[in-house]
Amino acid sequence: MSSVQHQPQADNESSDQLILHLLELHEGALAISSTLELSVILQRVVDTARRLTASRYAALGVVGEDGLITMFITSGIPAEKREVMGELPRGHGLLGVLIKEGKPIRIPNIAADQRSSGFPPNHPPMTTLLGMPIRYLGRVVGDLYLTDKEDGLFWSDEDEWLTGLLASHAAVAISNAYLYHELKLQQEHAEANHRRLAVIMAALPEGIVVCDKAGRVLLLNETAHLLLGWQVGDDVQARPYLTTQPDGSPYTTASLPLVHTLREGVALSGQQMTVSQPHGKVVDVLTSTAPLLDSSGTLAGAVAVYQDISQITELARLKDEFFSMATHELRTPLTSITMSSGLLAELLLAQGGRVAGLAALVDESARRLGTLVDDLLDLSRLEHGRLRLYCRPFDLCALLNRIVDETLPLAERKSQQLTVIADQSCALEADPGRIEQVVLNLIANAIKYTPAGGNIQVSVNYGRGVTTIAVADNGPGIPAHEREHIFERFYRREDEGTAQAGSGLGLPIARQLVELHGGRLWVEDVPGGGSIFRFTIPH
Ligand code: ADP
């Protein structure tokens, strides 16, 4: 604020006039504070200052943060004269002194003062000057100038005191106007951001929903409204459209991805759900959610993105349907080809020669094709939950011994040792056909991937609650980074190349068959080289 050092010594004669001036000052202050428009405020300040001090001219310069004058408002100079006076004063000369020193000055003769830099062309002649800095929070934010009192006298202490009071009001008003201007800019900025966001949201093919921590929808785009039926202000737990999980079971409110994120504060991605819309349309939707945190890291709401994947799931369904139909259709003719080729090969064997060799080749190929089709059928059934187990009690050790007996000739062809440690009888309740399929697959792999002369051992461990069956070999083993991949559909190890025939379906089918029994199948490293596949069956 302006420092006001001079307080007039009000004697009896001037006290009435002082009261009148104070009243006028009060009115002026009210007028100043009644608007937030900076140019209007400044005009009111200079007009009031001129009137109060009975000056011929008054001016007010607003000083920017760089110390230069950014606005210059005058009073007492007609508009046409002001126009020909040219640009803003640069704040040199006496105005510069006032800005720099920040103290009131009274000059009896401007032209005679050494610090004066003179007047620009077309400037009205002026003699006396009263200059008052406008200070706010220690900074000069403007200057108020009065020149030439109308009665021709010099500036009194009272003039300076009144001007100082007026400058204090002006300082607050200017600062308010700055704050208001700043606020308006921020508001405009926020509105522009909001408009930009609205355009982006409207253009997105995904549905977007933003809600507060109570689950009220704050913002959503048209896609989200069409997909899920929500509107701004709705409770996301209310769910206008029915939502079910991929297996068809209904979502409980708490397990809905957006509600889960609101309650637990964790992000979820790629959650699939099915939405039944009122007009009968059923849409598959992929949902990802994320919590929204405020500046202190506290949960303030959540955002969800919904992607309509109905077309993709429909294509996948058609593909699966075709796949399962094609494999099913292939199976019947293949069975008769395999039977006939086997018979043919047997008949032609007696004749020997090239024809017998060819028949054996056809038979072998037909069998491999048959295995592939069976694997594809199994996989398709397993993945659609359509494979049924026929469980019954049986002796696992007897089964393992039989399988090893039957596969021994295969191992012997590669001079491999194939042994089984399953002496006692161990009862198991499971689907013996499927257990045989798993063990056969593991033994066939061990024979296939272990070099000639290797060792393969099958063992069983009847433990607490689970029976563990292991097939170990001293072959090349499986690198750690591939130990999970080999259980993926069609995955074959890269360095395998075409060295061994195979489809990459054996292990994924074996794992799913074991899991269908409630067990686990995994592979471990064997110290000294090789691999050991183990699977458990609960009993
Ligand atoms: P396939 O044997 O028809 O290729 P699988 O699903 O049975 O398919 O096996 C997947 C891959 O795992 C094989 O291609 C092979 O690289 C690797 N693999 C399986 N068993 C063994 C084993 N006992 N030793 C080394 N590698 C193996």
Coordinates of C-alpha atoms and ligand atoms in Angstrom, one line a residue:
M1 CA 0.0 0.0 0.0
S2 CA 1.1 3.6 -0.4
S3 CA 2.9 4.9 2.6
V4 CA 1.1 8.0 3.7
Q5 CA 3.4 10.1 5.7
H6 CA 1.6 13.4 5.7
Q7 CA -1.5 13.7 7.8
P8 CA -3.0 17.1 7.4
Q9 CA -3.2 19.3 10.5
A10 CA -6.9 20.0 10.3
D11 CA -7.7 23.4 11.8
N12 CA -11.2 24.5 12.5
E13 CA -11.6 26.3 9.1
S14 CA -10.6 23.4 6.9
S15 CA -12.2 20.5 9.0
D16 CA -15.6 20.8 7.2
Q17 CA -13.8 20.7 3.8
L18 CA -11.8 17.6 4.9
I19 CA -14.9 15.8 5.9
L20 CA -16.4 16.6 2.5
H21 CA -13.3 15.3 0.8
L22 CA -13.4 12.1 2.9
L23 CA -17.0 11.6 1.9
E24 CA -16.1 12.1 -1.7
L25 CA -13.1 9.7 -1.3
H26 CA -15.4 7.1 0.2
E27 CA -17.9 7.4 -2.7
G28 CA -14.9 7.2 -5.1
A29 CA -13.7 4.1 -3.4
L30 CA -17.1 2.5 -3.6
A31 CA -17.3 3.3 -7.3
I32 CA -13.8 1.8 -7.8
S33 CA -14.7 -1.5 -6.1
S34 CA -18.0 -1.9 -7.9
T35 CA -16.5 -3.4 -11.0
L36 CA -13.8 -5.9 -11.9
E37 CA -13.1 -4.4 -15.3
L38 CA -9.6 -3.0 -15.0
S39 CA -9.9 -0.2 -17.6
V40 CA -13.1 1.0 -15.9
I41 CA -11.5 0.9 -12.4
L42 CA -8.5 2.8 -13.5
Q43 CA -10.6 5.5 -15.2
R44 CA -12.6 5.9 -12.0
V45 CA -9.4 6.2 -9.9
V46 CA -8.0 9.0 -12.0
D47 CA -11.3 10.8 -12.3
T48 CA -11.8 10.7 -8.5
A49 CA -8.2 11.8 -7.8
R50 CA -8.6 14.8 -10.2
R51 CA -11.9 15.8 -8.6
L52 CA -10.7 15.4 -5.0
T53 CA -7.6 17.4 -5.5
A54 CA -9.2 19.9 -7.9
S55 CA -6.4 19.2 -10.4
R56 CA -6.5 20.1 -14.1
Y57 CA -5.1 16.8 -15.2
A58 CA -4.6 13.3 -13.8
A59 CA -3.1 10.1 -15.2
L60 CA -2.5 6.6 -14.0
G61 CA 0.1 4.2 -15.4
V62 CA 0.0 0.5 -14.7
V63 CA 3.5 -0.9 -14.2
G64 CA 4.1 -4.4 -15.4
E65 CA 6.4 -6.9 -13.6
D66 CA 9.3 -5.8 -15.9
G67 CA 8.9 -2.2 -14.5
L68 CA 7.5 -0.8 -17.8
I69 CA 4.2 1.0 -18.2
T70 CA 1.6 -1.3 -19.7
M71 CA -1.5 0.9 -19.5
F72 CA -1.9 4.7 -19.3
I73 CA -5.3 6.2 -18.4
T74 CA -5.8 10.0 -18.3
S75 CA -8.4 12.4 -17.0
G76 CA -8.9 16.0 -18.0
I77 CA -7.4 15.6 -21.5
P78 CA -10.1 15.4 -24.2
A79 CA -10.1 12.3 -26.3
E80 CA -9.0 14.0 -29.6
K81 CA -6.0 15.6 -27.8
R82 CA -5.0 12.2 -26.3
E83 CA -5.1 10.6 -29.7
V84 CA -2.5 13.0 -31.1
M85 CA -0.2 12.5 -28.1
G86 CA 1.0 9.2 -29.4
E87 CA 2.0 6.0 -27.7
L88 CA 2.3 5.1 -24.0
P89 CA 5.0 7.0 -22.0
R90 CA 8.0 4.8 -21.5
G91 CA 8.5 5.6 -17.9
H92 CA 11.6 7.8 -18.3
G93 CA 12.1 11.1 -16.6
L94 CA 10.0 11.9 -13.6
L95 CA 7.6 9.0 -14.1
G96 CA 10.7 6.7 -14.0
V97 CA 11.8 8.2 -10.8
L98 CA 8.4 7.5 -9.2
I99 CA 8.4 3.9 -10.4
K100 CA 12.0 3.3 -9.2
E101 CA 11.9 5.1 -5.9
G102 CA 8.3 4.1 -5.0
K103 CA 7.8 7.3 -2.9
P104 CA 5.4 10.3 -3.4
I105 CA 6.9 13.3 -5.1
R106 CA 5.7 17.0 -5.3
I107 CA 7.4 19.1 -8.1
P108 CA 6.7 22.9 -8.3
N109 CA 8.0 23.2 -11.9
I110 CA 8.3 20.2 -14.0
A111 CA 10.3 21.9 -16.8
A112 CA 12.9 23.1 -14.3
D113 CA 13.4 19.8 -12.6
Q114 CA 16.7 18.1 -13.7
R115 CA 15.2 14.7 -13.7
S116 CA 12.5 15.6 -16.2
S117 CA 12.9 14.4 -19.7
G118 CA 10.4 16.9 -21.1
F119 CA 7.0 16.4 -22.8
P120 CA 6.3 14.6 -26.0
P121 CA 4.9 16.7 -29.0
N122 CA 1.2 17.7 -28.7
H123 CA 1.3 17.3 -24.9
P124 CA -0.7 19.9 -23.0
P125 CA 1.6 22.3 -21.1
M126 CA 1.9 21.3 -17.3
T127 CA 3.7 22.9 -14.5
T128 CA 3.2 21.3 -11.1
L129 CA 3.2 17.6 -10.4
L130 CA 2.0 15.4 -7.5
G131 CA 3.1 11.8 -8.1
M132 CA 1.9 8.9 -5.9
P133 CA 3.1 5.3 -6.3
I134 CA 0.4 2.6 -6.1
R135 CA 1.9 -0.3 -4.1
Y136 CA 0.6 -3.7 -3.4
L137 CA 2.3 -6.3 -1.3
G138 CA 5.6 -4.4 -1.6
R139 CA 5.6 -4.0 -5.3
V140 CA 4.8 -0.8 -7.3
V141 CA 1.8 -1.9 -9.4
G142 CA 1.1 1.6 -10.8
D143 CA 1.5 5.4 -10.4
L144 CA -1.0 8.1 -10.0
Y145 CA 0.0 11.6 -11.4
L146 CA -1.8 14.9 -10.8
T147 CA -0.7 18.1 -12.6
D148 CA -1.7 21.7 -12.1
K149 CA -4.2 22.5 -9.4
E150 CA -7.1 24.5 -10.8
D151 CA -6.6 27.3 -8.3
G152 CA -3.0 27.7 -9.4
L153 CA -1.7 26.9 -5.9
F154 CA 0.9 24.2 -5.1
W155 CA 0.1 20.7 -3.7
S156 CA -0.8 20.7 0.0
D157 CA -0.1 17.9 2.5
E158 CA -3.9 17.2 2.4
D159 CA -3.7 16.7 -1.4
E160 CA -0.9 14.2 -1.0
W161 CA -2.7 12.4 1.9
L162 CA -6.0 12.1 0.0
T163 CA -4.1 10.9 -3.1
G164 CA -2.3 8.3 -1.0
L165 CA -5.5 7.0 0.4
L166 CA -7.0 6.8 -3.0
A167 CA -3.9 4.9 -4.2
S168 CA -4.4 2.3 -1.5
H169 CA -7.9 1.6 -2.7
A170 CA -6.7 1.6 -6.3
A171 CA -3.9 -1.0 -5.4
V172 CA -6.4 -3.4 -3.9
A173 CA -8.8 -2.9 -6.8
I174 CA -6.0 -3.4 -9.4
S175 CA -4.9 -6.6 -7.7
N176 CA -8.5 -7.9 -7.6
A177 CA -8.9 -7.1 -11.2
Y178 CA -5.6 -9.0 -11.9
L179 CA -6.8 -12.0 -9.9
Y180 CA -10.2 -11.9 -11.7
H181 CA -8.4 -11.7 -15.0
E182 CA -6.3 -14.7 -14.0
L183 CA -9.3 -16.6 -12.9
K184 CA -11.1 -15.8 -16.1
L185 CA -8.1 -17.1 -18.1
Q186 CA -8.0 -20.3 -16.1
Q187 CA -11.8 -20.8 -16.5
E188 CA -11.4 -20.3 -20.3
H189 CA -8.5 -22.7 -20.3
A190 CA -10.6 -25.3 -18.4
E191 CA -13.6 -24.8 -20.7
A192 CA -11.3 -25.2 -23.8
N193 CA -9.9 -28.4 -22.2
H194 CA -13.4 -29.6 -21.5
R195 CA -14.5 -29.0 -25.1
R196 CA -11.5 -30.7 -26.4
L197 CA -12.1 -33.7 -24.2
A198 CA -15.8 -33.9 -25.3
V199 CA -14.7 -33.9 -29.0
I200 CA -12.2 -36.7 -28.3
M201 CA -14.7 -38.8 -26.3
A202 CA -17.3 -38.4 -28.9
A203 CA -14.9 -39.5 -31.7
L204 CA -13.7 -42.6 -29.8
P205 CA -15.1 -46.0 -30.9
E206 CA -14.7 -47.3 -27.3
G207 CA -17.1 -46.5 -24.6
I208 CA -15.6 -44.3 -21.8
V209 CA -17.1 -43.8 -18.3
V210 CA -15.7 -41.7 -15.6
C211 CA -17.3 -41.9 -12.1
D212 CA -16.7 -40.4 -8.7
K213 CA -15.8 -42.5 -5.7
A214 CA -19.4 -43.0 -4.8
G215 CA -19.9 -44.6 -8.2
R216 CA -21.9 -41.7 -9.8
V217 CA -21.3 -41.3 -13.5
L218 CA -19.5 -37.9 -14.0
L219 CA -18.7 -38.2 -17.7
L220 CA -19.5 -40.7 -20.4
N221 CA -19.5 -40.7 -24.2
E222 CA -22.3 -41.7 -26.5
T223 CA -20.7 -45.2 -27.2
A224 CA -20.8 -46.0 -23.5
H225 CA -24.4 -44.8 -23.2
L226 CA -25.4 -47.0 -26.2
L227 CA -23.5 -50.0 -24.9
L228 CA -24.5 -50.0 -21.3
G229 CA -27.4 -47.6 -21.0
W230 CA -25.9 -45.3 -18.4
Q231 CA -26.3 -41.5 -18.2
V232 CA -24.5 -38.8 -16.3
G233 CA -25.6 -39.0 -12.7
D234 CA -26.4 -42.7 -12.7
D235 CA -25.1 -45.1 -10.1
V236 CA -22.7 -47.6 -11.8
Q237 CA -24.0 -50.3 -9.5
A238 CA -27.5 -49.9 -10.8
R239 CA -26.7 -51.4 -14.3
P240 CA -29.6 -50.7 -16.6
Y241 CA -28.5 -53.6 -18.9
L242 CA -27.9 -57.1 -17.8
T243 CA -24.2 -58.2 -17.7
T244 CA -23.0 -61.7 -17.5
Q245 CA -19.5 -63.3 -17.3
P246 CA -18.0 -65.2 -20.3
D247 CA -19.3 -68.5 -18.9
G248 CA -22.9 -67.1 -18.8
S249 CA -23.1 -66.7 -15.0
P250 CA -24.4 -63.3 -13.9
Y251 CA -22.0 -60.7 -12.5
T252 CA -22.5 -59.9 -8.9
T253 CA -22.4 -56.1 -8.4
A254 CA -19.1 -56.4 -6.5
S255 CA -17.4 -58.3 -9.2
L256 CA -18.3 -55.8 -12.0
P257 CA -14.9 -54.4 -13.2
L258 CA -15.7 -50.7 -12.5
V259 CA -17.2 -51.5 -9.1
H260 CA -14.3 -53.7 -8.2
T261 CA -11.9 -50.9 -9.1
L262 CA -13.8 -48.4 -7.0
R263 CA -13.9 -50.7 -4.0
E264 CA -10.3 -52.1 -4.2
G265 CA -8.6 -49.2 -5.9
V266 CA -6.9 -51.5 -8.4
A267 CA -6.8 -51.4 -12.2
L268 CA -8.2 -54.3 -14.2
S269 CA -7.6 -55.0 -17.9
G270 CA -9.1 -57.2 -20.5
Q271 CA -12.2 -58.3 -18.5
Q272 CA -14.7 -59.8 -20.9
M273 CA -18.4 -59.6 -20.3
T274 CA -21.7 -60.0 -22.2
V275 CA -24.2 -57.3 -22.1
S276 CA -27.9 -58.0 -22.8
Q277 CA -29.5 -54.8 -24.1
P278 CA -33.3 -54.2 -23.7
H279 CA -34.1 -54.5 -27.4
G280 CA -32.7 -58.0 -27.4
K281 CA -29.2 -57.4 -28.7
V282 CA -26.4 -59.2 -27.0
V283 CA -23.0 -57.6 -27.1
D284 CA -19.6 -59.0 -26.0
V285 CA -17.6 -56.3 -24.3
L286 CA -13.9 -56.1 -23.2
T287 CA -13.5 -53.8 -20.2
S288 CA -10.4 -52.2 -18.7
T289 CA -10.6 -50.0 -15.6
A290 CA -8.3 -47.7 -13.6
P291 CA -8.6 -45.9 -10.3
L292 CA -8.5 -42.1 -10.4
L293 CA -6.4 -40.6 -7.6
D294 CA -6.5 -37.0 -6.3
S295 CA -3.3 -34.9 -5.7
S296 CA -2.8 -36.5 -2.3
G297 CA -3.0 -40.0 -3.8
T298 CA -6.5 -40.8 -2.4
L299 CA -9.1 -42.6 -4.5
A300 CA -11.3 -40.1 -6.1
G301 CA -13.2 -42.2 -8.6
A302 CA -12.5 -44.5 -11.5
V303 CA -12.4 -44.6 -15.3
A304 CA -13.5 -47.5 -17.5
V305 CA -13.0 -48.2 -21.2
Y306 CA -15.5 -50.6 -22.9
Q307 CA -14.7 -52.1 -26.3
D308 CA -17.4 -53.9 -28.3
I309 CA -15.8 -57.2 -29.4
S310 CA -18.9 -58.9 -30.7
Q311 CA -17.7 -59.1 -34.2
I312 CA -14.4 -60.6 -33.1
T313 CA -16.1 -63.2 -30.8
E314 CA -18.6 -64.1 -33.6
L315 CA -15.7 -64.7 -36.0
A316 CA -13.9 -66.8 -33.3
R317 CA -17.1 -68.8 -32.8
L318 CA -17.6 -69.4 -36.5
K319 CA -14.0 -70.5 -36.8
D320 CA -14.3 -72.9 -33.8
E321 CA -17.6 -74.2 -35.2
F322 CA -16.0 -74.8 -38.6
F323 CA -12.9 -76.4 -36.9
S324 CA -14.9 -78.8 -34.8
M325 CA -17.2 -79.7 -37.7
A326 CA -14.3 -80.2 -40.1
T327 CA -12.3 -82.5 -37.7
H328 CA -15.5 -84.4 -36.9
E329 CA -16.2 -84.9 -40.6
L330 CA -12.7 -86.0 -41.4
R331 CA -12.6 -88.6 -38.7
T332 CA -15.1 -91.0 -40.2
P333 CA -13.5 -91.4 -43.6
L334 CA -10.1 -91.5 -42.0
T335 CA -11.0 -94.4 -39.7
S336 CA -12.0 -96.5 -42.7
I337 CA -8.9 -95.4 -44.7
T338 CA -6.7 -96.4 -41.7
M339 CA -8.5 -99.8 -41.4
S340 CA -8.2 -100.5 -45.1
S341 CA -4.6 -99.4 -45.4
G342 CA -3.7 -101.6 -42.4
L343 CA -5.4 -104.6 -44.0
L344 CA -3.9 -103.8 -47.4
A345 CA -0.4 -103.5 -45.9
E346 CA -0.8 -106.8 -44.2
L347 CA -2.0 -108.5 -47.4
L348 CA 0.8 -107.1 -49.5
L349 CA 3.5 -107.8 -47.0
A350 CA 3.5 -111.5 -48.1
Q351 CA 4.3 -110.4 -51.7
G352 CA 7.1 -108.1 -50.6
G353 CA 8.7 -105.6 -53.0
R354 CA 7.9 -102.0 -53.7
V355 CA 4.1 -102.3 -53.5
A356 CA 4.3 -103.6 -49.9
G357 CA 6.6 -100.7 -48.9
L358 CA 4.2 -98.2 -50.5
A359 CA 1.2 -99.8 -48.7
A360 CA 3.1 -99.6 -45.3
L361 CA 3.8 -95.9 -46.0
V362 CA 0.1 -95.2 -46.8
D363 CA -0.8 -97.0 -43.6
E364 CA 1.7 -95.1 -41.5
S365 CA 0.6 -91.7 -43.0
A366 CA -3.1 -92.6 -42.5
R367 CA -2.4 -93.4 -38.8
R368 CA -0.5 -90.1 -38.3
L369 CA -3.4 -88.2 -39.9
G370 CA -5.8 -90.0 -37.7
T371 CA -3.8 -89.1 -34.5
L372 CA -3.7 -85.4 -35.7
V373 CA -7.5 -85.4 -36.3
D374 CA -8.1 -87.0 -32.9
D375 CA -5.9 -84.5 -31.2
L376 CA -7.7 -81.6 -32.9
L377 CA -11.0 -83.0 -31.9
D378 CA -9.9 -83.5 -28.2
L379 CA -8.5 -79.9 -28.1
S380 CA -11.7 -78.4 -29.5
R381 CA -13.8 -80.4 -27.0
L382 CA -11.5 -79.5 -24.1
E383 CA -11.5 -75.8 -25.0
H384 CA -15.3 -75.7 -25.1
G385 CA -15.8 -77.8 -22.0
R386 CA -17.3 -80.6 -24.0
L387 CA -14.9 -83.4 -23.2
R388 CA -16.4 -85.9 -20.7
L389 CA -14.3 -88.0 -18.3
Y390 CA -15.4 -91.6 -17.6
C391 CA -13.9 -92.1 -14.2
R392 CA -13.7 -95.4 -12.4
P393 CA -11.3 -97.1 -9.9
F394 CA -8.4 -99.0 -11.6
D395 CA -4.8 -100.1 -10.8
L396 CA -2.5 -97.3 -12.0
C397 CA 0.7 -99.5 -11.6
A398 CA -0.8 -102.2 -13.8
L399 CA -1.7 -99.6 -16.4
L400 CA 1.9 -98.0 -16.4
N401 CA 3.5 -101.4 -16.7
R402 CA 1.3 -102.2 -19.7
I403 CA 2.0 -98.9 -21.4
V404 CA 5.8 -99.4 -20.9
D405 CA 5.6 -102.9 -22.3
E406 CA 3.8 -101.7 -25.4
T407 CA 6.2 -98.8 -26.1
L408 CA 9.3 -100.7 -25.3
P409 CA 9.8 -101.7 -29.0
L410 CA 9.8 -98.0 -30.0
A411 CA 12.5 -97.3 -27.4
E412 CA 14.5 -100.3 -28.4
R413 CA 14.6 -99.1 -32.0
K414 CA 16.6 -96.2 -30.7
S415 CA 18.6 -98.4 -28.3
Q416 CA 17.1 -96.5 -25.4
Q417 CA 16.4 -98.0 -22.0
L418 CA 12.8 -97.6 -20.9
T419 CA 12.0 -98.7 -17.3
V420 CA 9.2 -98.3 -15.0
I421 CA 9.2 -98.2 -11.1
A422 CA 5.7 -99.1 -10.2
D423 CA 5.8 -102.4 -8.3
Q424 CA 3.0 -102.2 -5.8
S425 CA -0.6 -102.0 -6.9
C426 CA -1.9 -98.5 -6.5
A427 CA -5.6 -97.8 -6.9
L428 CA -6.7 -94.6 -8.5
E429 CA -10.1 -93.3 -9.5
A430 CA -9.8 -91.5 -12.8
D431 CA -10.5 -91.9 -16.5
P432 CA -8.0 -94.7 -17.4
G433 CA -8.3 -94.0 -21.1
R434 CA -7.3 -90.4 -20.6
I435 CA -4.6 -91.2 -18.1
E436 CA -3.1 -93.6 -20.6
Q437 CA -3.3 -90.9 -23.3
V438 CA -1.3 -88.5 -21.1
V439 CA 1.4 -91.1 -20.1
L440 CA 1.7 -92.3 -23.7
N441 CA 2.2 -88.8 -24.9
L442 CA 5.0 -88.1 -22.3
I443 CA 6.7 -91.4 -23.0
A444 CA 6.4 -90.9 -26.8
N445 CA 8.0 -87.4 -26.4
A446 CA 10.8 -88.8 -24.2
I447 CA 11.6 -91.4 -26.8
K448 CA 11.3 -88.9 -29.7
Y449 CA 13.5 -86.1 -28.2
T450 CA 16.1 -88.2 -26.3
P451 CA 19.0 -89.2 -28.5
A452 CA 19.7 -92.9 -29.3
G453 CA 21.1 -94.8 -26.3
G454 CA 19.4 -92.6 -23.7
N455 CA 17.5 -93.5 -20.6
I456 CA 13.8 -93.1 -19.9
Q457 CA 12.2 -93.8 -16.6
V458 CA 8.5 -93.9 -15.6
S459 CA 7.7 -93.8 -11.8
V460 CA 4.8 -93.3 -9.5
N461 CA 4.5 -91.8 -6.1
Y462 CA 1.4 -92.5 -4.0
G463 CA 1.5 -89.4 -1.7
R464 CA -0.9 -87.7 0.7
G465 CA -4.0 -86.7 -1.2
V466 CA -2.3 -87.0 -4.7
T467 CA -0.7 -89.6 -6.8
T468 CA 2.3 -88.2 -8.8
I469 CA 3.4 -89.8 -12.0
A470 CA 6.8 -88.9 -13.5
V471 CA 8.4 -89.5 -16.9
A472 CA 12.1 -88.6 -16.8
D473 CA 14.7 -88.7 -19.6
N474 CA 18.3 -87.7 -20.1
G475 CA 17.7 -86.0 -23.4
P476 CA 18.4 -82.3 -24.2
G477 CA 16.1 -80.9 -21.5
I478 CA 14.0 -77.8 -22.0
P479 CA 15.4 -74.3 -21.5
A480 CA 13.8 -72.4 -18.5
H481 CA 12.3 -69.7 -20.7
E482 CA 10.4 -72.3 -22.8
R483 CA 9.1 -74.4 -19.9
E484 CA 5.7 -72.8 -20.0
H485 CA 5.5 -72.2 -23.8
I486 CA 5.7 -75.9 -24.6
F487 CA 2.2 -76.2 -23.0
E488 CA 0.8 -73.7 -25.5
R489 CA -1.2 -74.9 -28.6
F490 CA 1.0 -75.6 -31.7
Y491 CA 4.2 -74.6 -29.8
R492 CA 7.3 -76.4 -30.9
R493 CA 10.8 -75.5 -29.7
E494 CA 12.6 -73.5 -32.3
D495 CA 15.8 -75.6 -32.3
E496 CA 13.5 -78.6 -32.9
G497 CA 12.9 -77.3 -36.4
T498 CA 11.6 -80.1 -38.6
A499 CA 14.0 -82.6 -37.0
Q500 CA 11.1 -84.5 -35.4
A501 CA 7.6 -84.9 -36.7
G502 CA 5.0 -83.4 -34.4
S503 CA 2.1 -81.0 -34.2
G504 CA 2.7 -79.2 -30.9
L505 CA -0.7 -80.4 -29.6
G506 CA 0.4 -83.3 -27.3
L507 CA 1.4 -81.3 -24.2
P508 CA -1.4 -78.8 -24.2
I509 CA -3.9 -81.6 -24.5
A510 CA -2.1 -83.6 -21.8
R511 CA -2.1 -80.6 -19.4
Q512 CA -5.8 -79.9 -20.0
L513 CA -6.7 -83.6 -19.4
V514 CA -4.8 -83.6 -16.1
E515 CA -6.4 -80.3 -15.1
L516 CA -9.8 -81.8 -15.9
H517 CA -9.0 -84.5 -13.3
G518 CA -8.2 -81.7 -10.8
G519 CA -4.4 -82.2 -11.1
R520 CA -1.3 -80.4 -12.4
L521 CA 1.2 -81.1 -15.1
W522 CA 4.6 -79.4 -15.3
V523 CA 8.2 -80.0 -16.4
E524 CA 11.4 -79.8 -14.3
D525 CA 15.1 -79.8 -15.0
V526 CA 17.0 -83.0 -14.3
P527 CA 20.4 -82.2 -12.7
G528 CA 23.0 -83.4 -15.2
G529 CA 20.8 -83.0 -18.2
G530 CA 17.4 -84.1 -19.4
S531 CA 13.8 -83.3 -18.3
I532 CA 11.3 -84.7 -16.0
F533 CA 7.6 -84.3 -16.6
R534 CA 5.4 -84.8 -13.6
F535 CA 1.6 -84.8 -13.2
T536 CA -0.6 -85.2 -10.2
I537 CA -4.1 -86.8 -9.9
P538 CA -5.9 -86.2 -6.6
H539 CA -7.2 -89.3 -4.8
Ligands
ADP1 P1 5.1 -82.3 -30.4 O1 5.9 -83.4 -29.7 O2 4.0 -82.9 -31.3 O3 5.9 -81.3 -31.1 P2 4.2 -81.5 -27.8 O4 3.2 -80.6 -27.4 O5 4.1 -82.9 -27.3 O6 4.3 -81.5 -29.3 O7 5.6 -80.9 -27.3 C1 6.0 -79.6 -27.5 C2 7.4 -79.4 -27.6 O8 8.1 -79.6 -26.4 C3 8.1 -80.3 -28.6 O9 8.1 -79.8 -29.9 C4 9.5 -80.4 -28.0 O10 10.3 -79.3 -28.5 C5 9.4 -80.2 -26.5 N1 9.4 -81.4 -25.8 C6 8.4 -82.2 -25.3 N2 8.8 -83.2 -24.6 C7 10.2 -83.1 -24.6 C8 11.3 -83.9 -23.9 N3 11.0 -85.0 -23.2 N4 12.5 -83.5 -24.1 C9 12.8 -82.3 -24.8 N5 11.8 -81.6 -25.4 C10 10.6 -82.0 -25.3

